[in-house]
Coordinates of C-alpha atoms and ligand atoms in Angstrom, one line a residue:
M222 CA 25.5 -12.8 -37.8
T223 CA 28.9 -11.3 -38.2
S224 CA 31.9 -13.4 -37.2
R225 CA 33.5 -13.2 -33.8
S226 CA 36.9 -14.2 -32.6
G227 CA 35.3 -16.3 -29.9
P228 CA 34.5 -20.0 -30.6
V229 CA 30.7 -19.9 -30.5
A230 CA 28.4 -16.9 -30.5
P231 CA 26.9 -16.9 -27.0
S232 CA 23.4 -16.5 -28.3
A233 CA 23.6 -19.8 -30.1
V234 CA 24.2 -21.5 -26.7
A235 CA 22.3 -19.4 -24.3
G236 CA 19.4 -17.9 -26.3
P237 CA 18.7 -14.3 -26.6
D238 CA 18.6 -13.3 -22.9
S239 CA 20.1 -10.0 -22.0
D240 CA 23.4 -11.4 -20.8
S241 CA 24.1 -13.2 -24.0
L242 CA 23.0 -10.3 -26.1
D243 CA 25.4 -8.2 -24.2
A244 CA 28.3 -10.6 -24.6
M245 CA 27.5 -10.9 -28.3
S246 CA 28.0 -7.2 -28.9
G247 CA 31.1 -7.1 -26.7
G248 CA 29.2 -5.3 -24.0
S249 CA 26.5 -3.5 -25.8
I250 CA 25.3 -1.0 -23.2
P251 CA 27.4 2.1 -23.5
R252 CA 28.8 3.2 -20.1
H253 CA 28.9 6.9 -21.1
V254 CA 26.4 8.6 -23.4
A255 CA 26.5 12.3 -24.3
I256 CA 23.7 14.3 -25.9
I257 CA 23.7 17.5 -27.9
M258 CA 20.1 18.5 -27.2
D259 CA 19.3 20.4 -30.4
G260 CA 16.0 21.5 -32.0
N261 CA 14.0 23.1 -29.2
G262 CA 13.5 26.3 -31.2
R263 CA 12.4 24.5 -34.4
W264 CA 10.1 22.3 -32.4
A265 CA 8.4 25.4 -31.0
A266 CA 8.3 27.3 -34.3
R267 CA 6.6 24.3 -36.0
R268 CA 3.8 24.7 -33.4
G269 CA 3.6 28.4 -33.5
L270 CA 5.0 28.6 -30.0
P271 CA 7.8 30.9 -28.5
R272 CA 11.3 29.5 -28.3
A273 CA 10.9 29.4 -24.5
A274 CA 8.2 26.8 -24.9
G275 CA 10.6 24.7 -26.8
H276 CA 13.2 24.9 -24.1
R277 CA 10.5 24.0 -21.5
A278 CA 9.6 21.0 -23.5
G279 CA 13.3 20.2 -23.8
A280 CA 13.6 20.2 -20.1
E281 CA 10.8 17.5 -20.0
A282 CA 12.8 15.5 -22.5
V283 CA 15.9 15.8 -20.2
R284 CA 13.7 14.0 -17.5
R285 CA 12.8 11.2 -19.9
A286 CA 16.4 10.8 -21.1
L287 CA 17.7 10.7 -17.5
Q288 CA 15.1 8.0 -16.5
A289 CA 15.8 6.0 -19.6
A290 CA 19.6 6.1 -19.1
A291 CA 19.2 5.0 -15.5
D292 CA 16.7 2.2 -16.4
Q293 CA 19.0 1.0 -19.2
G294 CA 22.1 0.8 -16.9
V295 CA 24.1 3.6 -18.5
E296 CA 26.6 4.9 -16.0
V297 CA 27.1 8.4 -17.2
L298 CA 24.8 10.7 -19.1
T299 CA 26.4 14.0 -20.2
I300 CA 24.1 16.7 -21.6
Y301 CA 25.0 19.9 -23.4
A302 CA 22.7 22.4 -21.7
F303 CA 24.5 25.6 -22.5
S304 CA 27.5 26.1 -24.7
S305 CA 30.0 28.9 -24.4
E306 CA 28.6 30.2 -27.7
N307 CA 25.0 30.3 -26.4
W308 CA 25.7 33.8 -24.8
R309 CA 25.3 35.1 -28.3
R310 CA 21.5 34.5 -28.1
S311 CA 19.2 37.3 -27.1
D312 CA 19.2 38.4 -23.5
E313 CA 15.6 37.2 -23.2
E314 CA 16.5 33.7 -24.3
V315 CA 19.6 33.5 -22.1
S316 CA 17.5 34.5 -19.2
D317 CA 14.7 32.0 -20.1
L318 CA 17.3 29.2 -20.2
T319 CA 18.8 30.3 -16.9
A320 CA 15.4 30.4 -15.2
L321 CA 14.6 27.0 -16.6
M322 CA 17.7 25.5 -15.2
R323 CA 16.9 27.0 -11.8
F324 CA 13.4 25.6 -12.0
Y325 CA 14.6 22.2 -13.2
L326 CA 17.2 22.0 -10.4
E327 CA 14.6 22.9 -7.8
R328 CA 12.0 20.4 -9.1
E329 CA 14.4 17.6 -9.9
L330 CA 16.7 17.5 -6.9
K331 CA 14.3 15.2 -5.2
T332 CA 14.2 12.9 -8.3
L333 CA 18.0 12.9 -8.5
E334 CA 18.1 11.8 -4.8
K335 CA 15.4 9.2 -5.2
E336 CA 16.9 7.7 -8.3
K337 CA 20.4 7.8 -6.8
V338 CA 21.7 10.1 -9.5
R339 CA 25.0 12.0 -8.9
L340 CA 25.1 15.4 -10.4
K341 CA 28.3 16.7 -11.9
L342 CA 29.0 20.0 -13.7
I343 CA 31.4 20.7 -16.5
G344 CA 32.1 24.1 -18.1
D345 CA 32.7 27.5 -16.7
Y346 CA 29.4 27.6 -14.9
A347 CA 30.5 30.5 -12.5
A348 CA 29.4 32.8 -15.3
F349 CA 25.8 32.1 -14.3
G350 CA 26.1 34.2 -11.2
P351 CA 26.3 33.5 -7.5
E352 CA 22.7 32.6 -6.9
L353 CA 22.5 29.8 -9.5
V354 CA 26.0 28.7 -8.8
S355 CA 25.2 28.2 -5.2
R356 CA 22.1 26.1 -6.1
L357 CA 24.1 24.1 -8.6
E358 CA 26.8 23.4 -6.1
K359 CA 24.3 22.5 -3.4
A360 CA 22.8 19.9 -5.7
V361 CA 26.2 18.5 -6.6
E362 CA 27.0 18.2 -2.8
R363 CA 23.7 16.6 -1.9
T364 CA 24.0 14.0 -4.6
A365 CA 27.7 13.3 -4.3
G366 CA 27.3 9.9 -2.7
N367 CA 24.9 8.5 -5.4
T368 CA 26.1 5.7 -7.6
R369 CA 23.3 4.6 -9.9
L370 CA 23.9 7.1 -12.6
T371 CA 26.0 10.3 -13.0
L372 CA 24.3 13.2 -14.8
V373 CA 26.9 15.6 -16.1
I374 CA 25.5 18.9 -17.1
A375 CA 27.7 21.0 -19.4
L376 CA 27.1 24.6 -18.7
N377 CA 28.9 27.4 -20.4
Y378 CA 31.0 24.6 -21.8
G379 CA 33.4 24.7 -24.8
S380 CA 35.7 21.9 -25.7
R381 CA 38.5 24.0 -27.1
A382 CA 38.5 26.1 -23.9
E383 CA 38.6 22.9 -21.9
I384 CA 41.6 21.6 -23.8
A385 CA 43.3 25.0 -23.7
A386 CA 42.9 25.1 -19.9
A387 CA 44.5 21.7 -19.7
A388 CA 47.4 22.8 -21.8
R389 CA 47.9 25.9 -19.7
K390 CA 47.8 23.8 -16.5
L391 CA 50.5 21.5 -17.8
A392 CA 52.6 24.4 -19.1
E393 CA 52.4 26.0 -15.6
R394 CA 53.5 22.7 -14.0
T395 CA 56.3 22.5 -16.5
A396 CA 57.4 26.0 -15.8
A397 CA 57.4 25.3 -12.1
G398 CA 59.7 22.3 -12.7
E399 CA 57.2 19.7 -11.6
L400 CA 57.0 18.2 -15.1
A401 CA 59.3 17.8 -18.1
A402 CA 57.9 18.8 -21.5
A403 CA 58.7 15.3 -22.7
D404 CA 56.3 13.9 -20.0
I405 CA 53.3 15.6 -21.6
D406 CA 51.3 12.9 -23.3
E407 CA 47.7 12.1 -24.0
E408 CA 47.2 10.7 -20.5
R409 CA 48.5 13.9 -18.9
I410 CA 46.2 16.0 -21.0
E411 CA 43.2 13.7 -20.3
G412 CA 44.1 14.0 -16.6
E413 CA 43.5 17.8 -16.7
L414 CA 40.2 17.6 -18.5
Q415 CA 37.0 18.2 -16.6
T416 CA 35.8 14.7 -17.5
R417 CA 38.9 13.0 -16.0
D418 CA 36.9 11.0 -13.4
L419 CA 34.4 9.7 -16.0
P420 CA 34.5 6.5 -18.1
P421 CA 35.4 7.1 -21.8
L422 CA 32.7 8.4 -24.0
D423 CA 31.0 5.6 -25.9
L424 CA 28.1 7.2 -27.7
L425 CA 27.4 10.8 -28.7
I426 CA 23.9 11.6 -29.9
R427 CA 22.8 14.8 -31.5
T428 CA 19.2 15.5 -32.3
S429 CA 17.6 17.9 -34.9
G430 CA 19.3 16.6 -38.0
E431 CA 22.4 18.8 -37.6
V432 CA 25.6 16.9 -38.3
R433 CA 28.3 18.5 -36.3
L434 CA 29.9 18.5 -32.8
S435 CA 29.6 22.2 -32.1
N436 CA 32.7 22.3 -29.7
F437 CA 31.3 19.5 -27.5
L438 CA 33.6 16.9 -26.0
L439 CA 36.0 17.0 -29.0
W440 CA 38.8 15.2 -27.3
Q441 CA 36.5 12.7 -25.5
A442 CA 34.7 11.9 -28.8
A443 CA 37.8 10.6 -30.5
Y444 CA 36.6 7.0 -30.3
A445 CA 32.9 7.5 -29.6
E446 CA 30.2 6.2 -31.8
L447 CA 28.3 9.2 -33.3
L448 CA 24.6 9.1 -33.8
F449 CA 22.7 12.0 -35.5
L450 CA 18.9 11.8 -35.2
D451 CA 16.4 13.7 -37.2
I452 CA 14.0 14.3 -34.4
M453 CA 13.9 17.6 -32.4
W454 CA 15.1 17.3 -28.8
P455 CA 11.6 17.8 -27.2
D456 CA 10.5 14.6 -29.0
F457 CA 13.2 12.5 -27.3
D458 CA 11.9 9.8 -25.1
E459 CA 12.7 6.3 -23.8
H460 CA 11.8 4.7 -27.1
V461 CA 14.3 6.9 -29.0
F462 CA 16.9 6.2 -26.3
A463 CA 16.3 2.4 -26.6
D464 CA 16.6 2.6 -30.3
A465 CA 19.9 4.6 -30.0
L466 CA 21.3 1.9 -27.8
A467 CA 20.2 -0.7 -30.2
Q468 CA 22.1 1.1 -33.0
F469 CA 25.1 1.4 -30.8
A470 CA 25.0 -2.4 -30.1
E471 CA 24.8 -3.0 -33.8
R472 CA 27.9 -1.0 -34.5
Q473 CA 29.8 -2.6 -31.7
R474 CA 28.8 -6.0 -33.1
R475 CA 30.0 -5.0 -36.6
F476 CA 33.4 -4.2 -35.2
G477 CA 33.4 -7.0 -32.7
G478 CA 36.2 -9.5 -32.3
R479 CA 38.8 -6.8 -31.9
Ligands
FPP296 C1 19.2 23.7 -28.5 O1 18.0 24.0 -29.2 C2 19.1 23.7 -27.1 C3 19.7 24.5 -26.2 C4 20.6 25.6 -26.6 C5 19.5 24.4 -24.8 C6 19.3 23.1 -24.2 C7 18.4 23.2 -23.0 C8 17.4 22.4 -22.6 C9 17.1 21.2 -23.3 C10 16.5 22.8 -21.5 C11 17.1 23.1 -20.2 C12 18.2 22.1 -19.7 C13 18.2 21.6 -18.5 C14 19.3 20.8 -18.0 C15 17.0 21.7 -17.6 P1 18.0 25.3 -30.1 O2 17.3 26.4 -29.3 O3 19.3 25.6 -30.6 O4 17.0 24.8 -31.2 P2 17.0 25.3 -32.7 O5 18.3 25.0 -33.3 O6 15.9 24.5 -33.3 O7 16.7 26.8 -32.7

């Protein structure tokens, strides 16, 4: 066991119940987990299936991830469903992804309500057109009072654009005389990000073996633990999630005693 600043490791006294394990790792359950859901296309190609089949299987993995996060007591799950760069894909694939989101929303709204999940959106999702936007906003409204878990779906999201928008907002406020340039600090910038009402990002997971952030939550990931998994997103399930949380707890434990 690694050393702690506390007098006695709680597990030595209390045994390995969940409270003591949590205390040992300095609060091992991450409050905010984000996922770059990568590998749908490769998952499909390996099975001789079209990319759309990979995305459909990916949507099922979203259900499992959501359930696992709720069951594990995570407060916020943020998923990268569509990046601002994804428009570069074929019209057919963009339309498959949009249709899938519409279908998922329709089918899962009841689940979100039943499981007390609040839906939140980040990104410039207006680009998806009035019909999907209205469905999305209706789902956000209908789940606004839920407190068990917040599911944040990043749609047409790009982190640099988010940071640029925050800078623009602060510049406008400065030009209007509401703010002095010297007042612009990290907290002010954070206060203009779309994630401003969320707890800090603790754990960022990317599947598919790619090791990069792809313009996702760049500011928010400054102190997050990063976990790159070799599995393709459609293979993600509650066991993978539990293992990811175990790895997070290990890392916290290693840096414990701060
Ligand atoms: C990356 O796989 C995945 C995406 C670009 C989209 C993620 C979308 C889903 C998981 C399904 C729909 C989401 C919701 C919220 C219902 P890729 O196509 O880049 O895979 P590849 O790198 O193997 O080609």
